[in-house]
Coordinates of C-alpha atoms and ligand atoms in Angstrom, one line a residue:
M1 CA 0.0 0.1 0.0
S2 CA 1.5 3.3 -1.0
T3 CA 1.1 6.2 1.4
L4 CA -1.6 8.5 0.3
I5 CA -0.7 12.2 0.2
S6 CA -4.0 12.6 2.4
H7 CA -2.0 10.9 5.4
S8 CA 0.8 13.4 5.2
A9 CA 1.5 15.9 7.9
V10 CA 1.2 18.8 5.3
W11 CA -2.4 17.8 4.5
A12 CA -3.3 17.7 7.9
A13 CA -1.8 21.3 8.1
L14 CA -3.8 22.4 5.1
K15 CA -7.1 21.0 6.7
T16 CA -6.2 23.1 10.0
H17 CA -5.3 26.1 7.8
H18 CA -8.5 25.6 5.8
T19 CA -10.7 25.8 9.0
Y20 CA -9.0 29.1 9.8
L21 CA -9.4 30.6 6.5
A22 CA -12.7 29.3 5.5
P23 CA -14.8 32.0 7.4
I24 CA -12.9 34.8 6.0
H25 CA -14.3 36.6 2.9
L26 CA -12.1 37.5 -0.1
R27 CA -13.1 41.2 0.5
E28 CA -11.4 41.1 4.0
L29 CA -8.3 39.4 2.3
F30 CA -8.2 42.3 0.0
A31 CA -8.8 44.8 2.7
L32 CA -5.9 43.4 4.8
D33 CA -3.3 43.7 2.1
S34 CA -2.7 46.8 -0.2
Q35 CA -0.3 44.7 -2.2
R36 CA -2.5 41.8 -2.8
F37 CA -2.4 42.1 -6.5
E38 CA 1.2 42.5 -6.8
R39 CA 1.8 39.6 -4.4
F40 CA -0.6 37.0 -6.1
S41 CA 0.0 37.7 -9.7
V42 CA 2.8 36.4 -12.2
K43 CA 3.9 37.4 -15.6
A44 CA 5.5 34.9 -17.7
C45 CA 5.5 33.7 -21.3
G46 CA 3.2 36.5 -22.4
L47 CA 0.5 35.8 -19.9
L48 CA -0.3 37.7 -16.9
L49 CA -2.1 35.5 -14.2
D50 CA -3.8 37.2 -11.5
Y51 CA -4.7 34.8 -8.8
S52 CA -5.2 37.3 -6.2
K53 CA -9.0 36.7 -6.1
N54 CA -8.6 33.3 -4.7
R55 CA -9.3 32.3 -1.2
L56 CA -5.7 32.0 -0.1
T57 CA -2.8 33.7 2.0
A58 CA 0.9 33.4 1.7
D59 CA 0.5 30.7 4.3
T60 CA -1.7 28.7 2.1
L61 CA 0.7 28.8 -0.8
A62 CA 3.6 28.0 1.3
L63 CA 1.8 25.0 2.4
L64 CA 0.7 23.9 -1.0
Q65 CA 3.9 24.2 -2.1
Q66 CA 5.2 21.9 0.5
L67 CA 2.5 19.4 -0.6
A68 CA 4.1 19.4 -4.1
V69 CA 7.5 19.0 -2.4
E70 CA 6.2 15.9 -0.6
A71 CA 4.8 14.3 -3.8
R72 CA 8.4 14.9 -5.3
L73 CA 6.9 17.3 -8.1
Q74 CA 10.3 18.5 -9.2
D75 CA 11.6 15.0 -9.8
W76 CA 8.6 14.1 -11.7
I77 CA 9.1 17.0 -14.0
V78 CA 12.6 15.7 -14.6
R79 CA 11.2 12.3 -15.5
L80 CA 8.6 13.8 -17.9
F81 CA 11.0 15.9 -19.7
R82 CA 13.7 13.2 -19.9
G83 CA 11.3 10.7 -21.6
D84 CA 10.9 8.2 -18.6
K85 CA 7.8 6.0 -18.6
V86 CA 5.7 8.0 -16.6
N87 CA 2.7 6.3 -17.9
N88 CA 3.2 3.3 -15.8
T89 CA 0.3 1.3 -16.7
E90 CA 0.8 1.4 -20.4
Q91 CA 4.8 1.5 -19.9
R92 CA 5.1 4.5 -22.0
A93 CA 6.8 7.9 -22.0
A94 CA 4.4 11.0 -22.3
L95 CA 6.6 13.0 -24.6
H96 CA 4.4 15.7 -25.9
V97 CA 7.3 18.1 -24.8
A98 CA 9.4 16.4 -27.5
L99 CA 7.0 17.4 -30.3
R100 CA 7.5 21.0 -29.6
N101 CA 11.3 20.8 -28.5
R102 CA 12.3 23.8 -30.5
S103 CA 15.8 23.5 -28.8
N104 CA 16.2 20.3 -30.6
R105 CA 18.1 18.8 -27.7
P106 CA 18.2 15.0 -28.0
I107 CA 15.4 13.2 -26.1
F108 CA 15.4 9.7 -25.7
V109 CA 13.0 6.8 -25.7
D110 CA 14.5 3.3 -25.0
G111 CA 17.8 4.6 -25.9
K112 CA 16.7 6.3 -29.2
D113 CA 16.8 9.9 -29.7
V114 CA 13.3 10.7 -31.0
M115 CA 14.0 14.2 -32.4
P116 CA 15.1 13.1 -35.8
D117 CA 11.7 11.3 -36.4
V118 CA 9.8 14.3 -34.7
N119 CA 11.7 16.6 -37.3
A120 CA 11.2 14.3 -40.3
V121 CA 7.5 14.3 -39.9
L122 CA 7.4 18.1 -39.2
A123 CA 9.3 18.4 -42.6
K124 CA 6.8 16.1 -44.5
M125 CA 3.9 18.2 -42.8
R126 CA 5.5 21.3 -44.2
Q127 CA 6.0 19.9 -47.7
F128 CA 2.4 18.6 -47.7
S129 CA 0.7 21.5 -46.5
N130 CA 2.5 23.8 -48.9
S131 CA 1.7 21.7 -51.9
V132 CA -2.1 21.7 -50.9
R133 CA -2.0 25.5 -50.0
D134 CA -0.2 26.6 -53.2
G135 CA -2.5 24.6 -55.2
E136 CA 0.1 22.2 -56.4
W137 CA -1.6 19.2 -54.9
R138 CA -4.6 18.6 -57.2
G139 CA -7.6 16.3 -56.7
Y140 CA -8.3 13.3 -59.1
T141 CA -10.0 15.5 -61.6
G142 CA -7.1 18.3 -61.5
K143 CA -8.8 20.9 -59.4
K144 CA -7.2 22.6 -56.4
I145 CA -8.2 21.6 -52.9
E146 CA -10.7 24.0 -51.3
S147 CA -12.1 21.9 -48.3
V148 CA -10.3 20.0 -45.8
V149 CA -12.1 17.5 -43.7
N150 CA -10.5 16.1 -40.6
I151 CA -12.2 12.8 -39.6
G152 CA -11.4 11.7 -35.9
I153 CA -12.6 11.8 -32.5
G154 CA -11.6 12.7 -28.8
G155 CA -7.9 13.8 -29.1
S156 CA -7.8 13.3 -32.9
D157 CA -10.7 15.8 -33.2
L158 CA -11.1 18.3 -30.2
G159 CA -7.5 19.7 -30.3
P160 CA -7.1 20.2 -33.9
A161 CA -10.8 21.6 -34.0
M162 CA -10.2 23.9 -31.3
V163 CA -7.0 25.2 -32.5
T164 CA -8.3 25.6 -36.2
R165 CA -11.1 27.3 -34.9
A166 CA -9.1 29.7 -32.6
L167 CA -6.6 30.6 -35.5
K168 CA -9.3 31.3 -38.0
A169 CA -7.8 34.8 -38.6
Y170 CA -4.7 32.8 -40.0
H171 CA -6.5 30.6 -42.4
H172 CA -5.5 30.2 -45.9
P173 CA -8.4 32.3 -48.1
R174 CA -9.1 29.6 -50.5
L175 CA -9.3 26.7 -47.8
R176 CA -12.4 25.8 -45.6
S177 CA -12.1 23.5 -42.7
Y178 CA -14.4 20.9 -41.4
F179 CA -14.4 18.3 -38.5
V180 CA -16.4 15.3 -38.6
S181 CA -16.2 13.3 -35.3
N182 CA -19.7 11.9 -34.4
V183 CA -20.9 8.5 -35.5
D184 CA -24.3 9.8 -36.2
S185 CA -24.6 10.0 -39.9
T186 CA -26.2 13.3 -39.4
H187 CA -22.6 14.9 -38.7
I188 CA -21.0 13.5 -41.8
G189 CA -24.1 13.8 -43.9
E190 CA -24.7 17.4 -43.4
I191 CA -21.0 18.2 -44.0
L192 CA -20.8 16.0 -47.4
D193 CA -23.9 18.1 -48.4
E194 CA -22.0 21.0 -48.5
L195 CA -18.9 19.7 -50.4
D196 CA -17.6 19.3 -53.8
P197 CA -15.7 15.9 -54.0
E198 CA -13.5 17.2 -56.7
T199 CA -12.0 19.8 -54.4
T200 CA -12.1 18.0 -50.9
L201 CA -9.3 16.4 -48.9
F202 CA -10.1 14.2 -46.0
I203 CA -7.5 13.7 -43.3
I204 CA -8.4 10.4 -41.4
A205 CA -6.8 10.9 -37.9
S206 CA -6.6 8.1 -35.5
K207 CA -3.8 7.0 -33.3
T208 CA -4.8 3.4 -33.1
F209 CA -6.8 3.2 -36.4
T210 CA -9.3 1.0 -34.6
T211 CA -11.7 3.6 -33.3
Q212 CA -15.4 2.5 -34.6
E213 CA -16.7 6.0 -34.9
T214 CA -13.6 7.3 -37.2
L215 CA -13.6 4.1 -39.4
L216 CA -17.2 4.0 -40.0
N217 CA -17.0 7.7 -41.0
A218 CA -13.9 7.2 -43.2
R219 CA -15.6 4.3 -44.9
S220 CA -18.7 6.4 -45.8
A221 CA -16.5 9.3 -46.9
R222 CA -14.5 7.1 -49.1
Q223 CA -17.4 5.7 -50.5
W224 CA -19.1 9.0 -51.1
L225 CA -16.0 10.2 -53.1
I226 CA -15.9 7.0 -55.1
D227 CA -19.6 7.1 -55.9
K228 CA -19.2 10.8 -56.9
L229 CA -16.0 10.6 -59.0
G230 CA -16.8 7.1 -60.4
D231 CA -13.2 5.6 -59.7
D232 CA -11.6 4.2 -56.6
K233 CA -8.3 5.4 -57.9
A234 CA -9.4 8.9 -56.8
V235 CA -9.0 8.1 -53.1
A236 CA -5.0 8.5 -53.2
K237 CA -5.5 12.0 -54.2
H238 CA -8.3 12.9 -51.6
F239 CA -7.4 10.9 -48.5
V240 CA -4.3 11.0 -46.3
A241 CA -4.1 9.2 -42.9
V242 CA -2.6 10.3 -39.4
S243 CA -1.6 7.5 -37.1
T244 CA 0.6 5.5 -35.3
A245 CA -0.5 2.3 -36.7
R246 CA 0.9 1.9 -40.2
E247 CA -0.1 -1.8 -40.8
K248 CA -3.7 -0.8 -39.9
V249 CA -3.7 2.2 -42.4
I250 CA -2.5 -0.2 -45.2
E251 CA -5.4 -2.7 -44.0
F252 CA -7.9 0.0 -44.4
G253 CA -6.8 0.4 -48.1
M254 CA -4.8 3.7 -47.9
D255 CA -1.3 4.2 -49.4
P256 CA 1.1 4.6 -46.8
T257 CA 2.9 7.4 -48.6
N258 CA -0.1 9.5 -47.9
M259 CA 0.5 8.6 -44.2
F260 CA 1.8 10.9 -41.5
E261 CA 3.3 9.0 -38.5
F262 CA 3.3 9.6 -34.8
W263 CA 4.5 7.3 -31.9
D264 CA 2.8 5.6 -28.8
W265 CA 4.5 8.1 -26.5
V266 CA 2.0 10.7 -27.8
G267 CA -1.2 10.5 -25.6
G268 CA -4.4 11.1 -27.7
R269 CA -5.3 14.3 -25.8
Y270 CA -1.7 15.6 -26.1
S271 CA -1.4 14.9 -29.7
L272 CA -2.4 18.2 -31.5
W273 CA 1.5 19.1 -31.6
S274 CA 2.2 15.9 -33.7
A275 CA 1.0 15.1 -37.1
I276 CA -2.6 15.1 -35.7
G277 CA -2.1 18.9 -36.2
L278 CA -2.1 18.3 -40.0
P279 CA -5.4 19.9 -40.4
I280 CA -4.2 23.0 -38.4
V281 CA -1.1 23.3 -40.7
V282 CA -3.0 23.1 -43.8
M283 CA -5.3 25.9 -42.8
I284 CA -2.7 28.3 -41.1
G285 CA 0.6 27.2 -42.8
M286 CA 3.7 25.5 -41.2
D287 CA 5.3 28.8 -40.3
H288 CA 2.3 29.7 -38.0
F289 CA 2.4 26.2 -36.7
E290 CA 6.0 26.5 -35.8
E291 CA 5.1 29.7 -33.8
F292 CA 2.5 27.6 -32.0
L293 CA 5.0 25.0 -31.1
D294 CA 7.4 27.9 -30.1
G295 CA 4.6 29.2 -27.6
A296 CA 4.2 25.8 -26.0
H297 CA 8.0 25.3 -25.9
Q298 CA 8.5 28.5 -24.1
L299 CA 6.0 27.3 -21.5
D300 CA 7.8 24.0 -21.3
Q301 CA 11.0 25.8 -20.3
H302 CA 9.3 27.9 -17.9
F303 CA 7.6 24.8 -16.3
E304 CA 10.9 23.1 -16.1
T305 CA 12.9 25.9 -14.6
A306 CA 10.7 28.4 -12.6
P307 CA 10.5 28.0 -8.9
F308 CA 7.3 26.8 -7.6
D309 CA 6.0 30.3 -6.4
K310 CA 6.4 31.8 -9.9
N311 CA 5.6 28.9 -11.8
L312 CA 2.2 29.2 -13.7
P313 CA 1.2 25.4 -13.8
V314 CA 2.3 24.7 -10.5
L315 CA 0.5 27.8 -8.9
M316 CA -2.6 26.8 -11.1
G317 CA -2.4 23.2 -10.2
L318 CA -2.1 23.8 -6.5
I319 CA -4.9 26.3 -6.3
G320 CA -7.2 24.0 -8.1
L321 CA -6.2 21.1 -5.6
W322 CA -6.9 23.5 -2.8
Y323 CA -10.4 23.9 -3.9
S324 CA -11.2 20.3 -4.9
N325 CA -9.7 18.8 -1.6
F326 CA -10.4 21.4 1.1
F327 CA -13.3 23.5 -0.2
G328 CA -15.2 20.4 -1.6
A329 CA -15.4 22.2 -5.1
N330 CA -16.7 19.7 -7.5
T331 CA -16.5 21.7 -10.7
Q332 CA -13.9 24.0 -12.4
A333 CA -15.3 26.6 -15.0
V334 CA -13.3 28.1 -17.8
F335 CA -14.6 31.2 -19.4
P336 CA -12.7 32.7 -22.5
Y337 CA -13.4 36.3 -22.8
D338 CA -12.1 35.6 -26.4
Y339 CA -14.6 34.3 -29.1
S340 CA -11.8 32.6 -30.8
L341 CA -11.4 30.2 -28.0
S342 CA -15.0 29.0 -28.0
L343 CA -14.0 25.4 -28.4
F344 CA -11.3 25.7 -25.7
P345 CA -13.5 24.5 -22.9
A346 CA -14.4 21.4 -24.9
H347 CA -10.9 20.6 -25.3
L348 CA -10.1 21.0 -21.7
Q349 CA -12.8 18.7 -20.9
Q350 CA -11.0 15.8 -22.5
L351 CA -7.5 17.0 -21.5
I352 CA -8.3 17.3 -17.9
M353 CA -11.1 14.9 -17.2
E354 CA -9.6 11.9 -19.2
S355 CA -6.4 12.6 -17.5
L356 CA -7.6 13.2 -13.9
G357 CA -10.8 11.3 -13.5
K358 CA -9.1 8.5 -11.6
R359 CA -9.8 6.9 -8.2
V360 CA -6.7 4.8 -7.5
T361 CA -3.1 5.6 -7.2
R362 CA -0.3 4.9 -9.8
D363 CA 0.1 1.6 -7.8
G364 CA -3.8 0.8 -7.7
D365 CA -4.5 1.7 -4.2
R366 CA -8.1 3.3 -3.7
L367 CA -7.8 7.1 -2.9
D368 CA -9.6 8.6 0.0
Y369 CA -10.0 12.2 -1.5
S370 CA -11.4 13.5 -4.5
T371 CA -9.5 14.2 -7.7
C372 CA -10.7 15.7 -11.0
P373 CA -13.3 18.3 -10.8
I374 CA -16.1 18.4 -13.4
I375 CA -14.7 20.9 -16.2
W376 CA -17.1 23.2 -17.8
G377 CA -17.4 26.6 -19.4
A378 CA -18.5 28.7 -22.4
P379 CA -17.4 31.8 -23.9
G380 CA -17.6 34.9 -22.0
N381 CA -20.5 37.2 -22.3
N382 CA -22.7 34.4 -23.5
G383 CA -22.5 32.5 -20.2
Q384 CA -23.4 35.8 -18.4
H385 CA -26.7 35.6 -19.8
A386 CA -27.3 32.1 -19.2
F387 CA -25.6 30.4 -16.2
Y388 CA -23.8 33.0 -14.2
Q389 CA -26.9 33.4 -11.9
L390 CA -25.8 30.3 -10.3
L391 CA -22.2 31.5 -9.7
H392 CA -23.4 34.8 -8.2
Q393 CA -26.5 33.6 -6.0
G394 CA -26.3 29.7 -6.0
T395 CA -25.1 27.4 -3.3
H396 CA -21.8 26.0 -5.1
C397 CA -18.0 27.0 -4.7
V398 CA -17.2 27.3 -8.3
P399 CA -13.7 28.1 -9.1
A400 CA -13.3 29.6 -12.6
D401 CA -10.6 30.9 -15.0
F402 CA -11.2 33.9 -16.9
L403 CA -9.1 34.1 -20.2
V404 CA -9.0 37.6 -21.5
A405 CA -7.4 39.0 -24.6
I406 CA -6.6 42.4 -24.6
E407 CA -7.0 42.8 -28.5
S408 CA -9.6 40.9 -30.5
Q409 CA -9.0 39.6 -34.0
Y410 CA -11.2 42.2 -35.6
Q411 CA -11.3 45.9 -34.7
L412 CA -14.9 47.1 -34.6
A413 CA -15.6 50.1 -32.6
G414 CA -16.9 49.5 -29.1
H415 CA -16.8 45.8 -28.9
Q416 CA -13.4 45.1 -27.1
D417 CA -14.2 47.5 -24.5
A418 CA -17.5 45.7 -23.9
V419 CA -15.7 42.5 -23.6
L420 CA -13.1 43.8 -21.3
S421 CA -15.3 45.7 -19.0
N422 CA -17.5 42.7 -18.8
A423 CA -14.7 40.3 -17.9
L424 CA -13.4 42.7 -15.2
A425 CA -17.0 43.3 -13.9
Q426 CA -17.7 39.7 -13.4
T427 CA -14.6 38.8 -11.4
H428 CA -14.9 41.9 -9.4
A429 CA -18.5 41.0 -8.7
L430 CA -18.0 37.4 -8.1
M431 CA -15.4 38.2 -5.5
M432 CA -16.9 41.2 -3.7
G433 CA -20.6 40.4 -4.0
R434 CA -23.0 43.0 -2.6
T435 CA -23.8 43.0 1.2
P436 CA -27.5 43.5 2.7
E437 CA -26.5 46.9 3.7
E438 CA -25.1 47.9 0.2
T439 CA -28.0 46.5 -1.4
K440 CA -30.4 48.4 0.7
Q441 CA -28.3 51.6 -0.3
A442 CA -28.3 50.7 -3.8
L443 CA -32.1 50.1 -4.0
A444 CA -33.1 52.6 -1.5
S445 CA -35.5 50.3 -0.2
N446 CA -36.0 46.7 1.5
E447 CA -38.0 45.2 -1.5
S448 CA -36.9 41.7 -2.3
L449 CA -33.8 42.3 -0.3
P450 CA -32.7 38.7 0.4
H451 CA -33.0 38.1 -3.4
R452 CA -30.8 40.8 -4.4
V453 CA -27.9 40.3 -2.1
F454 CA -25.0 38.7 -3.4
P455 CA -22.6 36.6 -1.3
G456 CA -19.4 37.0 -3.4
N457 CA -16.4 35.2 -2.2
Q458 CA -16.4 33.1 -5.5
P459 CA -12.7 32.4 -6.5
T460 CA -11.4 33.3 -9.9
N461 CA -8.1 33.5 -11.7
T462 CA -7.7 35.9 -14.6
L463 CA -5.2 35.1 -17.4
V464 CA -4.6 38.1 -19.5
Y465 CA -2.8 38.1 -22.9
Q466 CA -2.3 40.7 -25.6
K467 CA -4.0 38.8 -28.6
L468 CA -4.6 35.3 -29.4
T469 CA -1.6 34.6 -31.8
P470 CA -0.4 31.0 -32.5
Q471 CA 2.4 31.6 -30.1
I472 CA 0.0 32.6 -27.2
L473 CA -2.4 29.7 -28.1
G474 CA 0.5 27.2 -27.9
T475 CA 1.4 28.6 -24.4
L476 CA -2.2 28.6 -23.1
I477 CA -2.5 24.8 -24.1
A478 CA 0.6 23.9 -22.9
L479 CA -0.2 25.7 -19.6
Y480 CA -3.1 23.6 -18.9
E481 CA -1.5 20.3 -20.0
H482 CA 1.2 20.9 -17.2
K483 CA -1.3 22.1 -14.6
V484 CA -3.0 18.5 -15.3
F485 CA 0.5 16.9 -14.7
V486 CA 1.0 19.0 -11.4
Q487 CA -2.4 17.9 -10.0
G488 CA -1.8 14.2 -11.3
I489 CA 1.5 14.1 -9.5
C490 CA 0.1 15.7 -6.2
W491 CA -2.8 13.2 -6.3
G492 CA -0.6 10.5 -6.8
I493 CA -2.4 9.1 -9.9
N494 CA -1.4 8.4 -13.5
P495 CA -2.6 11.3 -15.7
F496 CA -1.7 9.6 -18.9
D497 CA -3.8 6.5 -19.2
Q498 CA -7.7 6.3 -19.8
W499 CA -8.8 2.7 -18.9
G500 CA -12.1 4.3 -18.0
V501 CA -13.2 4.5 -21.6
E502 CA -12.8 0.8 -22.3
L503 CA -15.8 -0.8 -20.7
G504 CA -18.4 1.2 -22.7
K505 CA -16.8 0.2 -25.9
Q506 CA -16.7 -3.4 -25.0
V507 CA -20.3 -3.4 -24.2
A508 CA -21.1 -1.5 -27.4
S509 CA -19.5 -4.3 -29.3
T510 CA -21.7 -6.9 -27.8
L511 CA -24.9 -4.7 -28.1
L512 CA -24.1 -4.2 -31.8
P513 CA -24.8 -7.8 -33.0
A514 CA -27.7 -8.0 -30.6
L515 CA -29.2 -4.7 -32.4
Q516 CA -28.4 -6.1 -35.9
S517 CA -29.7 -9.6 -35.4
K518 CA -33.3 -10.7 -36.5
D519 CA -33.5 -13.3 -33.6
A520 CA -35.5 -12.7 -30.5
E521 CA -33.4 -11.3 -27.8
T522 CA -32.1 -13.3 -25.0
V523 CA -31.6 -11.3 -21.7
E524 CA -27.8 -10.7 -21.7
H525 CA -27.4 -7.3 -20.2
D526 CA -29.8 -5.9 -17.4
L527 CA -33.5 -5.9 -17.7
S528 CA -33.6 -2.2 -18.6
T529 CA -30.9 -2.4 -21.3
D530 CA -32.7 -5.6 -22.6
G531 CA -36.1 -3.8 -22.4
L532 CA -34.7 -0.7 -24.2
L533 CA -33.1 -3.0 -26.9
K534 CA -36.2 -4.7 -27.6
Y535 CA -38.3 -1.6 -27.9
I536 CA -35.8 0.0 -30.2
K537 CA -35.9 -3.2 -32.4
A538 CA -39.6 -3.2 -32.4
H539 CA -39.8 0.3 -33.7
R540 CA -37.0 0.4 -36.4
Ligands
F6P601 O1 -11.9 6.4 -26.2 C1 -11.1 7.4 -25.8 C2 -10.0 7.5 -26.8 O2 -9.2 6.5 -26.7 C3 -9.0 9.0 -26.6 O3 -8.2 8.8 -25.6 C4 -8.6 9.2 -28.0 O4 -8.1 10.6 -27.9 C5 -9.8 8.9 -28.8 O5 -10.4 7.8 -28.2 C6 -9.5 8.6 -30.4 O6 -8.6 7.4 -30.4 P1 -7.8 7.4 -31.8 O7 -7.2 8.7 -32.1 O8 -7.0 5.9 -31.6 O9 -9.0 7.1 -32.8

């Protein structure tokens, strides 16, 4: 039995400290310290993190950093960057940092430097994306490519879709980008309806090349293309694959020269830096993609070298843990006040919950504390007119990250001032609230008073950056990746496996033949599932 971090002296000290701090309102913490903003904000890698609106003091931070020391975080950071097999249940390294290792220093897996392979694939991506963008790569009938359709799911969809959306301002003017992920034929069907087969390029993205949803969509896309162009030779000009599984790509009937490789030491949710980023590269060009990698590399260097009290991922990870384990916060919200980042919360959902949604230690012992909060969020002002009511007057403690761009991608009079004033107003109001006395004064009456009081004390981080460039986006994503690592290490769990996705896949594989068979059903699952199956079959 490994020793759980919850049994350490520092955990007990944090509990005691929480008892002292919990009754103190954030307002009081600000009133007590005129330097609170300077003390609890950090600038690094083009980001300003203001974490002063959190329910913490210098003592809290000292204890949390002590916890990170007890969890041997620094050693784990060294192991991560060195290419050790930190993913112990799959005996794999987790080397997304090698994919954006712009220093090109050698990084070894099983005694082999991975950098030459990484660089070779980047060079192949440059060559291919240039030829599509320049119009040199032609479809089967000789026309230039105009639509790029990525078919993938999970990490082979969410990351590239989010980045492609976020960097729309950098797209090639001739190209349109689409992402097909859902196995429901409505998704691919609606997109195919919009496409011209002569000018469409499909990128089939799957680490394993066994994923049911992706293979079904890929088959349907291939059939559509052959039906429309009347020749299966057309496939070679309209399909490329991104995968670690060369044999499976060939088995699927694709030419391996049209394949972009990556490696088993790249986790699906960390793969957008690899060839899985191909749809991004085709849209924004390789030079911009390299700026994106540069941004992540800068953050990597910061994470590796900055002291814990100035280290962005360490601070954000520890503050998140403080709320999850000591304030009982079950959720963590992310609100980008930057419309380009509208898909960012969805990407973070996979990145964080697939990594940290675990209940046993790395050695398989049951934990006695909670781990990953539920991640949710939506772009800035939209949320204000939907669910912020709960944040302001509900009963939950909801730590939230506000991501704020000083400049937007478009300069339209008045808009950015509205965005910025709303972002700042929300974090202020969430922190301060409005007391009954202030409410009475503001309303000049007692009418509906309890309904119009705001408790405040809701914790927020504010992350400010100049403008969402490829570089800043790379930095932001890497920041959250390393925040996940910090929390995984402190909680003693393996953030790089995802066994929890397996059971549903297995059951679906037994339900599929049952759904397709003409025979009367035998009870094989549970009474509810069998009842539902029977009902659906009777109504098809
Ligand atoms: O089922 C979950 C998962 O394995 C994710 O971890 C992964 O990103 C996704 O499916 C897609 O997998 P693949 O890239 O192998 O198709």
